[in-house]
Amino acid sequence: MLSRVANSIYWLGRYLERAENYARFIDVNFNLMLDLPPGLKAQWEPLVLATGDLELYQQTYHDFDKRSVIHFMALDKSNPNSILSAITYARENARIVRENLSKETWEKINELFHLLNKSTERTIWGKKDPRSFFEKIRYSILLLYGLADGTVARTEAWYFRSLGMYLERADKTSRILDVKYHMLLPSPEEVGSPLDFLHWTALLKSVSAFNTYRRLYGKIESNGLLEFLVFNRQFPRSIYFCLKEAEDCLHMISDSRTNDFNNNAEKEIGALRSKLAFSDINDIIKTGLHESIDEIQQKINIISSEIELNFFQIRHEPFTQNQSQ
Amino acid sequence: MDLSNYQCAGLFDEMFQEDGTCRGHYHPFEKLLKRTHPKKLKQLQFSANKSQLAMGMTFNVYHNEEGLEKILHLDIIPRIIPNPEWLKLEAGLKQRVNALNHFIQDIYNEQEILNDGVVPRDLIENSKDFLKPCIGLTPPKGIWCHITGTDLIRDKNGEYFVLEDNLRCPSGVSYMLESREIIKKAFPNVLNKAGVMPVSNYPARLLNMLQNLSEKEKPVVGVLTPGIYNSAYFEHSYLALQMGVELVTGEDLIVKDHKVYMQTTKGFEPIDVIYRRIDDTFLDPTAFNPDSLLGVSGIFDAYKAGTIALANAPGTGVADDKAVYAYVPDIIKYYLNEDPILNNVPTYLCRKPDERQYVLDHIDELVVKETNAAGGYGMLIGPKASAEEHEKFRQLITANPTNYIAQPTLSLSTVPTLVEDNVECRHVDLRPYVLYGEDIDVIPGALSRVALKKGSLVVNSSQGGGSKDTWVLY
């Protein structure tokens, strides 16, 4: 497939996943705030930290109040990662590769774009509960995933989109873990308190994992939770699971063997995935959670640029690319 | 819907005769229209436009930040053409495209028509669309104009006239195809009753035609687009999708040893035929416009070497120049020794002294056009212009007669169009599409463009025109 098209499909996957995650984060945080004991200040700052866009936020906004944070994450055009921006980019990428999409997929992306594009503050804060707005966005994207699942052939295009989706998801799970751990880590006397429980619950819900975690691990406590979100082999939002899927996509694209590599993207992702496969919660505690998460994020960035170099970059000198790998 | 108030006095209406009775080929639709409540029609219209938006059937409006993308308003009342009328159109279009193809081949090679003085040499050789790099070239199978979108209008008497031969990259065919799909949903039963010929196999025919240009058994075909900011991007991607071929931009292509390759995730892959939707002079910065960022360096050399086929062939634009247009009847006679089946709008060439004098004397009755301008620029509509403007154009014509032609003002035919709760008459034109592959093939359908403003003759999409599904009957 054309490099330019592969690039657009990959980013289509990333932007949709990003928008879906943001919509979920806002929704969950909103719910959490409803549960907080009276007198406790609502915490919206962690959400901005989770996105990695703190600096950008502080250029325009002064407080971390609910409205500002939600506006920043949902409708702010100057924020390249806001839901509106992500959906606009996703739709632009979809337009570029439209001949590769099913009719339904394109139409649903288009509808979502038009919905967001005409959304204003009033749409969110108007008559209705703001959560219904974000729910609509989430469901639109999940519908797109469902449509794709049932209608799209598993060709290169499929694997590039999935690759983008899983890398983005791994990144978002790692970010939410990092920030929640740092910002909401209760002081020792609060461990096991109702507030602690609420925070961990919110964290699980922000990755749509509350029920699954309960079934698999039972008790809500930090180690089990970390184990679940970083190493779990079955849960589709654990970092390990996402990396494994992304790695498989790369092998499907290159038609190469699973335990081998023939480009740097496969090499880097294989190394990170294996490292996680042979680590456990004790290794994280030894290294420190923040440090471990930071390392994972940096590796994901490296994988991302290797994908870019290997598949997408337009080369002006033909017939040399296979040698450079 | 009550149609008794419909009025189109003094004009030729596609549906109603002068005495107010409906023309025979419209009967099944009239029946349907009469028993449909205006509210229901409005609803159908609303959902038609909504699905246009959902499909992304939009064109970009340049320099308009707010509504960057607009839909080409589709009016749900179809324009219907009876079979005998269509057969004549079809024969006329085939004849015209055939003759024009002979003409282009000739002027880039033997130039017999110029040597014989049928078409003035300077008119061709001074035309900015006469591409010198094409001299001596014969494209694959001798075909230059693979896709033609001819604009036609009907006058007061219902007679068809060719307004323009679009031989470069005529657009709008995707609207013809998608409009049909929308109208099928709006009026599911009447198409069958009326007996409407299908248009849906156009992409397959287009693909066949393109593949025919290569000697390879399974040639790789691509549609070359300037990109998503081009006003016709929807169409480019639509056609690529419908044909199942790659949609490429200039940056995806590279030329090596006179062969064109696409850059893919697995390296460079050859491409054999390109349906290019970018202008001649942007096609290759090394051969034509050096400032072009859209094209592909060296692609023209590859074309000359015969390793890539381009549709339409570069250089066809010289034959749809407004001054050359006036000679098309002569061109048909010259190459085919036949009388033209379809008429030209009578055209006065200001380069000819007697015709110039006529134009200068009757400028207040005529439409004056600059020969190489398009989109309504450099135009004077005599009956609507002031005495001052008449004088200004008289001077322009006298100073540079070659640059101007003039035509009588024609009144375009009208067609019933849904306006709010009412059906009113609006002016309409017709753009059928002709494919030149193994045979010359006229698609039984067209893009009908409607002026949505009352009394307006402007059907241009960028100036508020709309469109209609066009039914050609069996």
GROMACS .gro file of N, CA and C in nm, chain B residues 81-207:
model
  381
  406ILE      N    1  -3.520   1.251  -1.980
  406ILE     CA    2  -3.496   1.261  -2.124
  406ILE      C    3  -3.550   1.136  -2.194
  407PRO      N    4  -3.642   1.154  -2.289
  407PRO     CA    5  -3.699   1.037  -2.358
  407PRO      C    6  -3.597   0.975  -2.453
  408ASN      N    7  -3.617   0.849  -2.483
  408ASN     CA    8  -3.519   0.774  -2.560
  408ASN      C    9  -3.483   0.830  -2.697
  409PRO      N   10  -3.581   0.866  -2.782
  409PRO     CA   11  -3.544   0.915  -2.916
  409PRO      C   12  -3.453   1.039  -2.910
  410GLU      N   13  -3.486   1.125  -2.814
  410GLU     CA   14  -3.408   1.247  -2.795
  410GLU      C   15  -3.264   1.210  -2.757
  411TRP      N   16  -3.254   1.109  -2.669
  411TRP     CA   17  -3.123   1.067  -2.622
  411TRP      C   18  -3.039   1.005  -2.735
  412LEU      N   19  -3.106   0.926  -2.819
  412LEU     CA   20  -3.032   0.861  -2.927
  412LEU      C   21  -2.964   0.963  -3.017
  413LYS      N   22  -3.034   1.072  -3.040
  413LYS     CA   23  -2.977   1.176  -3.124
  413LYS      C   24  -2.857   1.242  -3.053
  414LEU      N   25  -2.877   1.270  -2.926
  414LEU     CA   26  -2.768   1.329  -2.847
  414LEU      C   27  -2.645   1.238  -2.849
  415GLU      N   28  -2.673   1.110  -2.828
  415GLU     CA   29  -2.565   1.011  -2.821
  415GLU      C   30  -2.486   1.008  -2.952
  416ALA      N   31  -2.560   1.003  -3.063
  416ALA     CA   32  -2.493   0.999  -3.194
  416ALA      C   33  -2.412   1.127  -3.215
  417GLY      N   34  -2.470   1.238  -3.175
  417GLY     CA   35  -2.403   1.366  -3.193
  417GLY      C   36  -2.276   1.377  -3.111
  418LEU      N   37  -2.283   1.326  -2.988
  418LEU     CA   38  -2.166   1.333  -2.900
  418LEU      C   39  -2.054   1.244  -2.950
  419LYS      N   40  -2.090   1.124  -2.997
  419LYS     CA   41  -1.989   1.032  -3.049
  419LYS      C   42  -1.917   1.095  -3.168
  420GLN      N   43  -1.999   1.153  -3.254
  420GLN     CA   44  -1.943   1.215  -3.372
  420GLN      C   45  -1.847   1.328  -3.335
  421ARG      N   46  -1.888   1.406  -3.239
  421ARG     CA   47  -1.809   1.522  -3.199
  421ARG      C   48  -1.676   1.479  -3.136
  422VAL      N   49  -1.682   1.384  -3.044
  422VAL     CA   50  -1.561   1.338  -2.976
  422VAL      C   51  -1.466   1.272  -3.076
  423ASN      N   52  -1.523   1.196  -3.166
  423ASN     CA   53  -1.443   1.131  -3.270
  423ASN      C   54  -1.366   1.235  -3.353
  424ALA      N   55  -1.439   1.337  -3.398
  424ALA     CA   56  -1.377   1.441  -3.481
  424ALA      C   57  -1.271   1.518  -3.403
  425LEU      N   58  -1.303   1.550  -3.278
  425LEU     CA   59  -1.208   1.626  -3.198
  425LEU      C   60  -1.080   1.546  -3.174
  426ASN      N   61  -1.095   1.417  -3.156
  426ASN     CA   62  -0.977   1.334  -3.136
  426ASN      C   63  -0.888   1.333  -3.261
  427HIS      N   64  -0.952   1.322  -3.379
  427HIS     CA   65  -0.877   1.333  -3.505
  427HIS      C   66  -0.802   1.466  -3.511
  428PHE      N   67  -0.875   1.569  -3.472
  428PHE     CA   68  -0.821   1.705  -3.480
  428PHE      C   69  -0.695   1.718  -3.393
  429ILE      N   70  -0.703   1.670  -3.268
  429ILE     CA   71  -0.589   1.686  -3.178
  429ILE      C   72  -0.468   1.607  -3.230
  430GLN      N   73  -0.495   1.485  -3.275
  430GLN     CA   74  -0.388   1.403  -3.331
  430GLN      C   75  -0.322   1.476  -3.448
  431ASP      N   76  -0.405   1.536  -3.532
  431ASP     CA   77  -0.356   1.604  -3.651
  431ASP      C   78  -0.272   1.726  -3.617
  432ILE      N   79  -0.322   1.811  -3.528
  432ILE     CA   80  -0.248   1.936  -3.505
  432ILE      C   81  -0.116   1.914  -3.434
  433TYR      N   82  -0.102   1.803  -3.362
  433TYR     CA   83   0.029   1.775  -3.300
  433TYR      C   84   0.119   1.693  -3.393
  434ASN      N   85   0.064   1.651  -3.507
  434ASN     CA   86   0.145   1.574  -3.600
  434ASN      C   87   0.146   1.636  -3.741
  435GLU      N   88   0.068   1.584  -3.834
  435GLU     CA   89   0.079   1.632  -3.973
  435GLU      C   90   0.029   1.774  -3.993
  436GLN      N   91  -0.064   1.818  -3.913
  436GLN     CA   92  -0.123   1.953  -3.923
  436GLN      C   93  -0.192   1.976  -4.057
  437GLU      N   94  -0.254   1.873  -4.111
  437GLU     CA   95  -0.320   1.887  -4.241
  437GLU      C   96  -0.430   1.992  -4.238
  438ILE      N   97  -0.505   1.994  -4.129
  438ILE     CA   98  -0.618   2.088  -4.123
  438ILE      C   99  -0.570   2.234  -4.123
  439LEU      N  100  -0.450   2.254  -4.070
  439LEU     CA  101  -0.393   2.389  -4.071
  439LEU      C  102  -0.336   2.420  -4.209
  440ASN      N  103  -0.268   2.318  -4.266
  440ASN     CA  104  -0.213   2.337  -4.401
  440ASN      C  105  -0.323   2.366  -4.502
  441ASP      N  106  -0.439   2.303  -4.483
  441ASP     CA  107  -0.550   2.325  -4.575
  441ASP      C  108  -0.627   2.452  -4.544
  442GLY      N  109  -0.587   2.521  -4.440
  442GLY     CA  110  -0.649   2.649  -4.407
  442GLY      C  111  -0.790   2.640  -4.353
  443VAL      N  112  -0.832   2.522  -4.306
  443VAL     CA  113  -0.967   2.509  -4.251
  443VAL      C  114  -0.974   2.574  -4.113
  444VAL      N  115  -0.871   2.552  -4.036
  444VAL     CA  116  -0.858   2.621  -3.906
  444VAL      C  117  -0.731   2.705  -3.917
  445PRO      N  118  -0.739   2.834  -3.879
  445PRO     CA  119  -0.622   2.920  -3.896
  445PRO      C  120  -0.504   2.873  -3.810
  446ARG      N  121  -0.388   2.869  -3.871
  446ARG     CA  122  -0.268   2.820  -3.802
  446ARG      C  123  -0.237   2.901  -3.677
  447ASP      N  124  -0.247   3.033  -3.688
  447ASP     CA  125  -0.205   3.115  -3.573
  447ASP      C  126  -0.297   3.094  -3.453
  448LEU      N  127  -0.423   3.062  -3.481
  448LEU     CA  128  -0.517   3.038  -3.371
  448LEU      C  129  -0.469   2.922  -3.284
  449ILE      N  130  -0.417   2.819  -3.349
  449ILE     CA  131  -0.371   2.701  -3.277
  449ILE      C  132  -0.234   2.726  -3.215
  450GLU      N  133  -0.143   2.774  -3.298
  450GLU     CA  134  -0.005   2.782  -3.250
  450GLU      C  135   0.015   2.891  -3.146
  451ASN      N  136  -0.075   2.989  -3.142
  451ASN     CA  137  -0.064   3.093  -3.038
  451ASN      C  138  -0.144   3.059  -2.913
  452SER      N  139  -0.218   2.951  -2.919
  452SER     CA  140  -0.300   2.917  -2.803
  452SER      C  141  -0.211   2.870  -2.688
  453LYS      N  142  -0.242   2.920  -2.567
  453LYS     CA  143  -0.159   2.879  -2.453
  453LYS      C  144  -0.180   2.731  -2.420
  454ASP      N  145  -0.285   2.674  -2.472
  454ASP     CA  146  -0.312   2.532  -2.446
  454ASP      C  147  -0.252   2.439  -2.550
  455PHE      N  148  -0.187   2.499  -2.650
  455PHE     CA  149  -0.117   2.417  -2.748
  455PHE      C  150   0.019   2.384  -2.687
  456LEU      N  151   0.038   2.259  -2.648
  456LEU     CA  152   0.159   2.223  -2.573
  456LEU      C  153   0.267   2.175  -2.670
  457LYS      N  154   0.369   2.259  -2.684
  457LYS     CA  155   0.476   2.224  -2.778
  457LYS      C  156   0.542   2.090  -2.747
  458PRO      N  157   0.560   2.054  -2.619
  458PRO     CA  158   0.622   1.923  -2.593
  458PRO      C  159   0.543   1.805  -2.652
  459CYS      N  160   0.417   1.829  -2.689
  459CYS     CA  161   0.336   1.719  -2.742
  459CYS      C  162   0.353   1.703  -2.894
  460ILE      N  163   0.423   1.794  -2.957
  460ILE     CA  164   0.438   1.786  -3.103
  460ILE      C  165   0.509   1.656  -3.139
  461GLY      N  166   0.452   1.585  -3.234
  461GLY     CA  167   0.512   1.460  -3.278
  461GLY      C  168   0.469   1.339  -3.197
  462LEU      N  169   0.383   1.364  -3.098
  462LEU     CA  170   0.341   1.253  -3.011
  462LEU      C  171   0.214   1.183  -3.061
  463THR      N  172   0.210   1.054  -3.047
  463THR     CA  173   0.085   0.981  -3.064
  463THR      C  174   0.063   0.901  -2.936
  464PRO      N  175  -0.042   0.933  -2.861
  464PRO     CA  176  -0.063   0.860  -2.734
  464PRO      C  177  -0.105   0.716  -2.760
  465PRO      N  178  -0.101   0.630  -2.657
  465PRO     CA  179  -0.140   0.490  -2.674
  465PRO      C  180  -0.274   0.478  -2.746
  466LYS      N  181  -0.279   0.394  -2.847
  466LYS     CA  182  -0.398   0.366  -2.929
  466LYS      C  183  -0.449   0.490  -3.002
  467GLY      N  184  -0.370   0.595  -3.005
  467GLY     CA  185  -0.411   0.715  -3.076
  467GLY      C  186  -0.525   0.791  -3.011
  468ILE      N  187  -0.550   0.764  -2.884
  468ILE     CA  188  -0.662   0.831  -2.817
  468ILE      C  189  -0.609   0.945  -2.730
  469TRP      N  190  -0.665   1.062  -2.750
  469TRP     CA  191  -0.628   1.180  -2.670
  469TRP      C  192  -0.735   1.210  -2.566
  470CYS      N  193  -0.860   1.221  -2.612
  470CYS     CA  194  -0.964   1.264  -2.519
  470CYS      C  195  -1.042   1.142  -2.470
  471HIS      N  196  -0.994   1.083  -2.362
  471HIS     CA  197  -1.054   0.961  -2.309
  471HIS      C  198  -1.186   0.989  -2.238
  472ILE      N  199  -1.190   1.101  -2.168
  472ILE     CA  200  -1.310   1.135  -2.092
  472ILE      C  201  -1.353   1.276  -2.130
  473THR      N  202  -1.474   1.287  -2.181
  473THR     CA  203  -1.524   1.419  -2.220
  473THR      C  204  -1.654   1.446  -2.144
  474GLY      N  205  -1.668   1.568  -2.097
  474GLY     CA  206  -1.795   1.609  -2.034
  474GLY      C  207  -1.847   1.729  -2.110
  475THR      N  208  -1.936   1.705  -2.204
  475THR     CA  209  -1.980   1.813  -2.292
  475THR      C  210  -2.098   1.887  -2.231
  476ASP      N  211  -2.091   2.019  -2.231
  476ASP     CA  212  -2.203   2.099  -2.179
  476ASP      C  213  -2.298   2.133  -2.291
  477LEU      N  214  -2.426   2.103  -2.266
  477LEU     CA  215  -2.529   2.133  -2.366
  477LEU      C  216  -2.640   2.214  -2.302
  478ILE      N  217  -2.707   2.290  -2.386
  478ILE     CA  218  -2.827   2.361  -2.339
  478ILE      C  219  -2.936   2.345  -2.444
  479ARG      N  220  -3.059   2.380  -2.408
  479ARG     CA  221  -3.169   2.378  -2.506
  479ARG      C  222  -3.225   2.518  -2.516
  480ASP      N  223  -3.260   2.556  -2.637
  480ASP     CA  224  -3.311   2.691  -2.655
  480ASP      C  225  -3.464   2.692  -2.646
  481LYS      N  226  -3.521   2.804  -2.685
  481LYS     CA  227  -3.667   2.824  -2.676
  481LYS      C  228  -3.748   2.714  -2.744
  482ASN      N  229  -3.690   2.659  -2.852
  482ASN     CA  230  -3.763   2.557  -2.927
  482ASN      C  231  -3.730   2.415  -2.884
  483GLY      N  232  -3.650   2.402  -2.780
  483GLY     CA  233  -3.615   2.269  -2.733
  483GLY      C  234  -3.500   2.208  -2.810
  484GLU      N  235  -3.439   2.287  -2.896
  484GLU     CA  236  -3.326   2.237  -2.973
  484GLU      C  237  -3.200   2.234  -2.884
  485TYR      N  238  -3.122   2.122  -2.894
  485TYR     CA  239  -2.999   2.115  -2.815
  485TYR      C  240  -2.885   2.188  -2.885
  486PHE      N  241  -2.803   2.256  -2.806
  486PHE     CA  242  -2.682   2.320  -2.858
  486PHE      C  243  -2.564   2.283  -2.769
  487VAL      N  244  -2.452   2.258  -2.831
  487VAL     CA  245  -2.332   2.236  -2.750
  487VAL      C  246  -2.279   2.371  -2.706
  488LEU      N  247  -2.253   2.382  -2.577
  488LEU     CA  248  -2.204   2.509  -2.523
  488LEU      C  249  -2.053   2.504  -2.510
  489GLU      N  250  -2.002   2.386  -2.476
  489GLU     CA  251  -1.859   2.375  -2.448
  489GLU      C  252  -1.819   2.228  -2.453
  490ASP      N  253  -1.702   2.201  -2.509
  490ASP     CA  254  -1.649   2.065  -2.503
  490ASP      C  255  -1.545   2.065  -2.392
  491ASN      N  256  -1.567   1.992  -2.286
  491ASN     CA  257  -1.466   1.987  -2.180
  491ASN      C  258  -1.379   1.865  -2.199
  492LEU      N  259  -1.259   1.888  -2.247
  492LEU     CA  260  -1.172   1.776  -2.283
  492LEU      C  261  -1.057   1.759  -2.185
  493ARG      N  262  -1.053   1.839  -2.079
  493ARG     CA  263  -0.938   1.829  -1.988
  493ARG      C  264  -0.970   1.733  -1.876
  494CYS      N  265  -1.017   1.787  -1.765
  494CYS     CA  266  -1.056   1.697  -1.655
  494CYS      C  267  -1.199   1.730  -1.617
  495PRO      N  268  -1.296   1.696  -1.700
  495PRO     CA  269  -1.434   1.734  -1.666
  495PRO      C  270  -1.476   1.667  -1.536
  496SER      N  271  -1.536   1.744  -1.447
  496SER     CA  272  -1.574   1.685  -1.319
  496SER      C  273  -1.726   1.673  -1.310
  497GLY      N  274  -1.772   1.611  -1.204
  497GLY     CA  275  -1.915   1.602  -1.179
  497GLY      C  276  -1.974   1.464  -1.195
  498VAL      N  277  -1.896   1.371  -1.251
  498VAL     CA  278  -1.953   1.240  -1.277
  498VAL      C  279  -1.989   1.167  -1.147
  499SER      N  280  -1.916   1.196  -1.040
  499SER     CA  281  -1.948   1.132  -0.912
  499SER      C  282  -2.084   1.180  -0.861
  500TYR      N  283  -2.116   1.305  -0.891
  500TYR     CA  284  -2.248   1.357  -0.851
  500TYR      C  285  -2.358   1.287  -0.929
  501MET      N  286  -2.330   1.263  -1.058
  501MET     CA  287  -2.427   1.188  -1.138
  501MET      C  288  -2.454   1.052  -1.073
  502LEU      N  289  -2.347   0.985  -1.029
  502LEU     CA  290  -2.362   0.849  -0.976
  502LEU      C  291  -2.427   0.849  -0.838
  503GLU      N  292  -2.378   0.936  -0.749
  503GLU     CA  293  -2.432   0.935  -0.613
  503GLU      C  294  -2.573   0.993  -0.607
  504SER      N  295  -2.601   1.090  -0.694
  504SER     CA  296  -2.736   1.147  -0.695
  504SER      C  297  -2.838   1.038  -0.728
  505ARG      N  298  -2.801   0.951  -0.822
  505ARG     CA  299  -2.892   0.843  -0.857
  505ARG      C  300  -2.922   0.757  -0.735
  506GLU      N  301  -2.817   0.728  -0.657
  506GLU     CA  302  -2.838   0.644  -0.538
  506GLU      C  303  -2.934   0.711  -0.439
  507ILE      N  304  -2.918   0.841  -0.424
  507ILE     CA  305  -3.004   0.914  -0.331
  507ILE      C  306  -3.148   0.918  -0.382
  508ILE      N  307  -3.163   0.942  -0.511
  508ILE     CA  308  -3.298   0.950  -0.568
  508ILE      C  309  -3.367   0.813  -0.565
  509LYS      N  310  -3.286   0.708  -0.581
  509LYS     CA  311  -3.343   0.572  -0.569
  509LYS      C  312  -3.408   0.553  -0.432
  510LYS      N  313  -3.343   0.611  -0.329
  510LYS     CA  314  -3.398   0.599  -0.195
  510LYS      C  315  -3.524   0.685  -0.180
  511ALA      N  316  -3.522   0.803  -0.242
  511ALA     CA  317  -3.635   0.896  -0.227
  511ALA      C  318  -3.759   0.846  -0.302
  512PHE      N  319  -3.740   0.796  -0.423
  512PHE     CA  320  -3.854   0.751  -0.504
  512PHE      C  321  -3.831   0.607  -0.551
  513PRO      N  322  -3.840   0.512  -0.459
  513PRO     CA  323  -3.797   0.376  -0.493
  513PRO      C  324  -3.877   0.311  -0.605
  514ASN      N  325  -4.003   0.350  -0.624
  514ASN     CA  326  -4.085   0.275  -0.719
  514ASN      C  327  -4.091   0.332  -0.860
  515VAL      N  328  -4.077   0.462  -0.868
  515VAL     CA  329  -4.106   0.525  -0.995
  515VAL      C  330  -3.996   0.505  -1.100
  516LEU      N  331  -3.873   0.482  -1.056
  516LEU     CA  332  -3.765   0.462  -1.154
  516LEU      C  333  -3.796   0.343  -1.244
  517ASN      N  334  -3.843   0.240  -1.176
  517ASN     CA  335  -3.875   0.120  -1.249
  517ASN      C  336  -3.992   0.140  -1.344
  518LYS      N  337  -4.095   0.208  -1.294
  518LYS     CA  338  -4.213   0.234  -1.376
  518LYS      C  339  -4.178   0.319  -1.497
  519ALA      N  340  -4.095   0.419  -1.475
  519ALA     CA  341  -4.062   0.509  -1.584
  519ALA      C  342  -3.963   0.444  -1.682
  520GLY      N  343  -3.888   0.343  -1.636
  520GLY     CA  344  -3.791   0.277  -1.721
  520GLY      C  345  -3.664   0.359  -1.739
  521VAL      N  346  -3.588   0.372  -1.630
  521VAL     CA  347  -3.470   0.457  -1.632
  521VAL      C  348  -3.344   0.374  -1.656
  522MET      N  349  -3.261   0.413  -1.750
  522MET     CA  350  -3.137   0.338  -1.776
  522MET      C  351  -3.039   0.359  -1.660
  523PRO      N  352  -2.969   0.252  -1.620
  523PRO     CA  353  -2.877   0.265  -1.507
  523PRO      C  354  -2.747   0.335  -1.549
  524VAL      N  355  -2.687   0.402  -1.452
  524VAL     CA  356  -2.558   0.466  -1.479
  524VAL      C  357  -2.447   0.402  -1.395
  525SER      N  358  -2.488   0.309  -1.306
  525SER     CA  359  -2.396   0.264  -1.202
  525SER      C  360  -2.274   0.189  -1.255
  526ASN      N  361  -2.277   0.147  -1.382
  526ASN     CA  362  -2.158   0.077  -1.428
  526ASN      C  363  -2.052   0.171  -1.485
  527TYR      N  364  -2.070   0.300  -1.467
  527TYR     CA  365  -1.969   0.394  -1.516
  527TYR      C  366  -1.828   0.362  -1.464
  528PRO      N  367  -1.809   0.342  -1.332
  528PRO     CA  368  -1.672   0.316  -1.286
  528PRO      C  369  -1.610   0.193  -1.354
  529ALA      N  370  -1.690   0.090  -1.376
  529ALA     CA  371  -1.637  -0.029  -1.443
  529ALA      C  372  -1.597   0.003  -1.587
  530ARG      N  373  -1.678   0.083  -1.652
  530ARG     CA  374  -1.646   0.121  -1.790
  530ARG      C  375  -1.523   0.210  -1.795
  531LEU      N  376  -1.514   0.298  -1.698
  531LEU     CA  377  -1.397   0.386  -1.690
  531LEU      C  378  -1.270   0.303  -1.671
  532LEU      N  379  -1.279   0.206  -1.579
  532LEU     CA  380  -1.163   0.121  -1.552
  532LEU      C  381  -1.122   0.043  -1.677
   0.00000   0.00000   0.00000
